[in-house]
Amino acid sequence: MAGILAKFPAIFSLNEEFFYPRNIGLIAFPFVAAYFARKNKLPFRSLVLPFGIILVAALYINLLPDNPESDTLFLACIHFPLLLWGILGFVFSDTKINNLPKRLDYLNFNGDAVIMGALLLLAGGFMSGITIGLFSLIGLQIEKFYFEYIVVFGLAAAPLVATHLTQTNPQLVNKVPPIIAKIFSPLVLVMLVIYLGAIVYAGKDPYNDREFLMIFNMLLIGVMALIFFSVAESSKEEKSGIDIWILVLLSLVTILVNGIALSAIAFRISEWGITPNRLAVLGVNILMLIHLLLVARMLIQTVLRRKKSWRKWG
């Protein structure tokens, strides 16, 4: 079904530039949500709200006027997959918004699914290269057919297959995310500190350079995702004191980066007024700052508790 949805432009002669930016999230998230609804045996009445929101949002985004210059359309296309991701988390958590352990499990699931999905895509790309090469050796050029049907259905199936593998074979990936978090957390911390110094040295100005501010925010989102993923992984096993301190320092530096981005957005709004883009970025940065402050507070509390425990036993 996901593959058929991905082929809608070919089946119904739709403009691909119109269809895919609006509906790329629909090809993956609702079907993975349906997988968890079936796996967790959720009652039909609890699924009315999440899938009703998906339906209304899908109708809304596809009824928006086709104006590539529209800020509203651009923002809707960016945030629609994020809405679907949130709804998937709601279904994953058995439609119980206060189920904190399930929410942490959802963060872990995202890391596992991304790793498994990347492995599947690498293996699929390798197989596709061999297949096309073998057919070309006997004089048959299958590239057009292969990419239009095999690759499209394979890409649509990848999120579902990755999800199924993480749920039925957790031993395949559950040792990889902690290693990735452990390796990259200190590396990202060093990179961020050096990068902040390099910004000053290079004289870059996020207050007046729009493209630089966009890249700055993308960096911020990536680092914040790593922090949350590391915190979620730490819920599985006891972290060493060094690992906790690295996360504390990383969260504090990220709060500093967020503060720079937030002040730059506020400056641009005060100078050139409010636009849908600036308002959306302002809201996202405020949400990220709140979450980073909460995470940093909890990490610092963990460090302080450990210090008290060491003194007691000492």
Coordinates of C-alpha atoms in Angstrom, one line a residue:
M1 CA 0.0 0.0 0.0
A2 CA 2.9 2.4 0.8
G3 CA 4.4 1.6 -2.6
I4 CA 1.1 2.2 -4.4
L5 CA 0.8 5.6 -2.7
A6 CA 4.3 6.4 -3.8
K7 CA 3.2 5.6 -7.4
F8 CA 0.2 7.9 -7.3
P9 CA 1.8 10.5 -9.7
A10 CA 2.3 7.8 -12.4
I11 CA -1.1 6.1 -11.7
F12 CA -3.2 9.3 -11.7
S13 CA -1.0 11.5 -13.9
L14 CA -0.2 13.9 -11.1
N15 CA 2.6 16.4 -11.1
E16 CA 5.5 14.9 -9.2
E17 CA 6.7 18.3 -8.0
F18 CA 3.2 18.9 -6.6
F19 CA 2.8 15.5 -5.0
Y20 CA 6.0 14.4 -3.4
P21 CA 6.9 17.6 -1.4
R22 CA 3.4 17.5 0.2
N23 CA 3.0 13.8 0.7
I24 CA 6.5 12.3 1.2
G25 CA 5.7 11.8 5.0
L26 CA 2.4 10.0 4.2
I27 CA 4.4 7.3 2.4
A28 CA 6.1 6.2 5.6
F29 CA 4.6 7.4 8.9
P30 CA 0.9 6.3 8.7
F31 CA 1.8 2.8 7.6
V32 CA 4.4 2.4 10.4
A33 CA 1.7 3.8 12.8
A34 CA -0.7 1.2 11.5
Y35 CA 2.0 -1.5 12.1
F36 CA 2.3 -0.5 15.8
A37 CA -1.5 -0.2 16.2
R38 CA -1.8 -3.8 15.0
K39 CA 1.2 -5.0 17.0
N40 CA 0.0 -3.4 20.2
K41 CA -3.6 -4.5 19.6
L42 CA -4.9 -1.0 20.2
P43 CA -8.7 -0.6 20.3
F44 CA -10.4 1.1 17.3
R45 CA -11.7 4.0 19.4
S46 CA -8.2 5.0 20.5
L47 CA -7.1 5.2 16.9
V48 CA -9.8 7.6 15.7
L49 CA -8.0 10.7 17.0
P50 CA -4.5 10.1 15.5
F51 CA -5.7 8.8 12.1
G52 CA -8.4 11.4 12.0
I53 CA -5.6 14.1 12.4
I54 CA -3.6 12.4 9.6
L55 CA -6.6 12.5 7.3
V56 CA -7.5 16.1 8.0
A57 CA -3.8 17.2 7.7
A58 CA -3.4 15.3 4.4
L59 CA -6.5 16.9 2.9
Y60 CA -5.3 20.4 4.1
I61 CA -1.8 20.1 2.6
N62 CA -3.1 18.8 -0.7
L63 CA -5.7 21.5 -1.0
L64 CA -3.2 24.4 -0.5
P65 CA -2.8 26.5 -3.6
D66 CA 0.1 25.5 -5.8
N67 CA 2.3 28.5 -5.3
P68 CA 6.0 27.7 -5.0
E69 CA 6.7 31.2 -3.6
S70 CA 4.2 30.8 -0.7
D71 CA 5.7 30.8 2.8
T72 CA 2.6 28.9 4.0
L73 CA 3.1 26.0 1.5
F74 CA 6.8 25.8 2.3
L75 CA 6.3 25.7 6.0
A76 CA 3.5 23.2 5.7
C77 CA 5.6 20.8 3.6
I78 CA 8.4 21.1 6.2
H79 CA 6.3 20.6 9.3
F80 CA 3.8 18.0 8.0
P81 CA 6.3 15.1 8.4
L82 CA 7.1 16.4 11.9
L83 CA 3.4 16.2 12.7
L84 CA 3.2 12.7 11.4
W85 CA 6.3 11.7 13.4
G86 CA 4.7 13.0 16.5
I87 CA 1.5 11.1 15.8
L88 CA 3.6 7.9 15.2
G89 CA 5.0 8.5 18.7
F90 CA 1.5 8.8 20.1
V91 CA 0.5 5.5 18.6
F92 CA 3.8 3.9 19.6
S93 CA 3.0 5.0 23.2
D94 CA -0.3 3.2 23.1
T95 CA -2.1 6.5 22.6
K96 CA -1.2 7.5 26.2
I97 CA 0.5 10.9 26.1
N98 CA 1.9 10.6 29.7
N99 CA 3.5 7.2 29.2
L100 CA 7.1 8.4 29.9
P101 CA 8.8 5.0 29.6
K102 CA 7.2 4.5 26.2
R103 CA 8.3 7.9 25.0
L104 CA 11.9 7.1 25.9
D105 CA 11.4 3.8 24.1
Y106 CA 10.2 5.8 21.1
L107 CA 13.5 7.8 21.0
N108 CA 15.4 4.5 21.2
F109 CA 13.2 3.0 18.4
N110 CA 14.0 6.0 16.1
G111 CA 17.7 5.5 16.5
D112 CA 17.5 1.7 15.9
A113 CA 15.2 2.2 12.9
V114 CA 17.5 4.8 11.3
I115 CA 20.5 2.5 11.7
M116 CA 18.6 -0.5 10.3
G117 CA 17.0 1.6 7.5
A118 CA 20.5 2.8 6.5
L119 CA 21.8 -0.7 6.4
L120 CA 18.8 -1.8 4.2
L121 CA 19.3 1.1 1.8
L122 CA 23.0 0.3 1.5
A123 CA 22.3 -3.3 0.8
G124 CA 19.5 -2.4 -1.6
G125 CA 21.8 0.0 -3.5
F126 CA 24.5 -2.7 -3.7
M127 CA 22.0 -5.2 -5.0
S128 CA 20.5 -2.8 -7.5
G129 CA 23.9 -2.0 -8.9
I130 CA 24.7 -5.7 -9.4
T131 CA 21.3 -6.4 -10.9
I132 CA 21.4 -3.5 -13.4
G133 CA 25.0 -4.4 -14.3
L134 CA 24.2 -8.1 -14.9
F135 CA 21.3 -7.3 -17.2
S136 CA 23.4 -4.7 -19.1
L137 CA 26.0 -7.4 -19.8
I138 CA 23.4 -9.4 -21.8
G139 CA 22.2 -6.2 -23.7
L140 CA 19.1 -5.5 -21.6
Q141 CA 18.8 -1.9 -20.3
I142 CA 16.3 -2.2 -17.4
E143 CA 17.2 1.0 -15.5
K144 CA 13.9 2.8 -16.3
F145 CA 11.7 -0.1 -15.3
Y146 CA 13.8 -1.0 -12.3
F147 CA 13.8 2.5 -10.8
E148 CA 10.1 3.2 -11.6
Y149 CA 8.9 0.0 -10.0
I150 CA 11.4 -1.9 -8.0
V151 CA 13.2 1.0 -6.4
V152 CA 10.1 3.0 -5.7
F153 CA 8.4 0.1 -3.9
G154 CA 11.7 -0.8 -2.1
L155 CA 12.1 2.7 -0.8
A156 CA 8.4 2.8 0.4
A157 CA 8.9 -0.6 2.1
A158 CA 12.2 0.3 3.8
P159 CA 10.7 2.1 6.9
L160 CA 8.3 -0.8 7.5
V161 CA 10.9 -3.5 7.0
A162 CA 13.3 -1.6 9.3
T163 CA 10.6 -1.2 11.9
H164 CA 9.7 -4.9 11.8
L165 CA 13.3 -5.9 12.1
T166 CA 13.9 -3.7 15.1
Q167 CA 10.8 -5.1 16.8
T168 CA 11.4 -8.8 16.1
N169 CA 15.2 -8.9 16.2
P170 CA 16.3 -6.2 18.7
Q171 CA 19.7 -8.0 19.1
L172 CA 20.5 -6.9 15.5
V173 CA 20.9 -3.2 16.4
N174 CA 20.6 -2.7 20.2
K175 CA 24.4 -2.7 20.7
V176 CA 25.1 -0.2 17.9
P177 CA 23.3 3.0 19.1
P178 CA 25.1 3.1 22.5
I179 CA 28.4 2.9 20.7
I180 CA 27.5 5.6 18.3
A181 CA 26.3 7.9 21.1
K182 CA 29.4 7.2 23.1
I183 CA 31.8 8.0 20.2
F184 CA 30.0 11.0 18.7
S185 CA 29.0 12.9 21.9
P186 CA 32.6 14.0 22.8
L187 CA 33.5 14.5 19.2
V188 CA 30.5 16.8 18.6
L189 CA 31.3 18.7 21.9
V190 CA 34.8 19.4 20.7
M191 CA 33.5 20.4 17.2
L192 CA 30.9 22.8 18.7
V193 CA 33.4 24.6 20.9
I194 CA 35.9 24.9 18.0
Y195 CA 33.1 26.0 15.6
L196 CA 31.9 28.8 18.0
G197 CA 35.5 30.1 18.1
A198 CA 35.8 29.8 14.3
I199 CA 32.6 31.9 13.9
V200 CA 34.1 34.7 15.8
Y201 CA 37.4 34.4 14.0
A202 CA 35.7 34.3 10.6
G203 CA 33.5 37.2 11.4
K204 CA 30.3 35.4 10.4
D205 CA 27.1 37.2 11.4
P206 CA 24.0 35.1 11.9
Y207 CA 22.1 38.3 12.6
N208 CA 22.2 39.5 9.0
D209 CA 23.2 36.4 7.1
R210 CA 19.9 34.4 6.5
E211 CA 21.6 31.4 4.9
F212 CA 24.1 31.1 7.7
L213 CA 21.3 31.3 10.2
M214 CA 19.5 28.4 8.5
I215 CA 22.6 26.2 8.6
F216 CA 23.1 27.3 12.2
N217 CA 19.6 26.0 13.1
M218 CA 20.1 22.8 11.2
L219 CA 23.3 22.2 13.2
L220 CA 21.4 22.9 16.4
I221 CA 18.7 20.4 15.5
G222 CA 21.2 17.7 14.8
V223 CA 23.1 18.2 18.0
M224 CA 19.9 18.3 20.0
A225 CA 18.8 15.0 18.4
L226 CA 22.2 13.5 19.5
I227 CA 21.7 14.7 23.1
F228 CA 18.2 13.3 23.3
F229 CA 19.3 10.0 21.7
S230 CA 22.2 9.7 24.2
V231 CA 19.9 10.5 27.1
A232 CA 17.4 7.8 25.9
E233 CA 20.3 5.3 25.6
S234 CA 21.4 6.2 29.1
S235 CA 18.0 5.1 30.4
K236 CA 18.9 1.5 29.3
E237 CA 22.2 1.2 31.1
E238 CA 24.2 3.0 33.8
K239 CA 26.4 5.7 32.3
S240 CA 29.9 6.4 33.6
G241 CA 30.6 9.7 35.3
I242 CA 32.6 10.9 32.2
D243 CA 29.7 10.1 29.9
I244 CA 27.3 12.1 32.0
W245 CA 29.7 15.1 32.2
I246 CA 30.1 15.0 28.4
L247 CA 26.3 15.2 28.0
V248 CA 26.1 18.0 30.6
L249 CA 28.8 20.1 28.8
L250 CA 27.3 19.3 25.4
S251 CA 23.8 20.4 26.5
L252 CA 25.2 23.6 28.0
V253 CA 27.1 24.5 24.8
T254 CA 24.0 23.6 22.8
I255 CA 22.0 26.0 25.0
L256 CA 24.6 28.7 24.2
V257 CA 24.2 28.0 20.4
N258 CA 20.4 28.0 20.8
G259 CA 20.7 31.4 22.6
I260 CA 22.7 32.8 19.7
A261 CA 20.1 31.5 17.1
L262 CA 17.2 32.8 19.2
S263 CA 18.7 36.3 19.6
A264 CA 19.4 36.3 15.8
I265 CA 15.7 35.5 15.0
A266 CA 14.5 38.1 17.5
F267 CA 16.9 40.7 15.9
R268 CA 15.6 39.9 12.4
I269 CA 12.0 40.2 13.6
S270 CA 12.6 43.6 15.3
E271 CA 14.4 44.9 12.2
W272 CA 12.3 43.5 9.3
G273 CA 9.0 42.5 11.0
I274 CA 7.2 39.2 11.4
T275 CA 6.8 36.7 8.5
P276 CA 5.5 33.1 8.7
N277 CA 9.0 31.8 8.3
R278 CA 10.5 33.9 11.1
L279 CA 7.6 33.2 13.4
A280 CA 7.9 29.4 12.8
V281 CA 11.7 29.4 13.4
L282 CA 11.2 31.5 16.5
G283 CA 8.7 29.0 17.9
V284 CA 10.9 26.0 17.1
N285 CA 13.9 27.7 18.7
I286 CA 11.9 28.4 21.9
L287 CA 10.7 24.8 22.1
M288 CA 14.2 23.5 21.6
L289 CA 15.5 25.9 24.3
I290 CA 12.9 24.7 26.8
H291 CA 13.7 21.0 26.1
L292 CA 17.4 21.6 26.3
L293 CA 17.1 23.4 29.7
L294 CA 15.0 20.6 31.1
V295 CA 17.5 18.0 29.9
A296 CA 20.5 20.0 31.2
R297 CA 18.8 20.4 34.6
M298 CA 18.1 16.6 34.9
L299 CA 21.7 15.8 33.8
I300 CA 23.1 18.2 36.4
Q301 CA 20.8 16.7 39.1
T302 CA 22.2 13.3 38.1
V303 CA 25.8 14.5 38.6
L304 CA 24.9 16.1 41.9
R305 CA 23.2 12.9 43.2
R306 CA 26.3 10.8 42.2
K307 CA 28.6 13.2 44.0
K308 CA 26.5 12.9 47.2
S309 CA 26.5 9.1 46.8
W310 CA 30.3 9.0 46.4
R311 CA 30.8 11.2 49.5
K312 CA 28.4 9.0 51.5
W313 CA 30.3 5.9 50.6
G314 CA 33.7 7.6 50.9

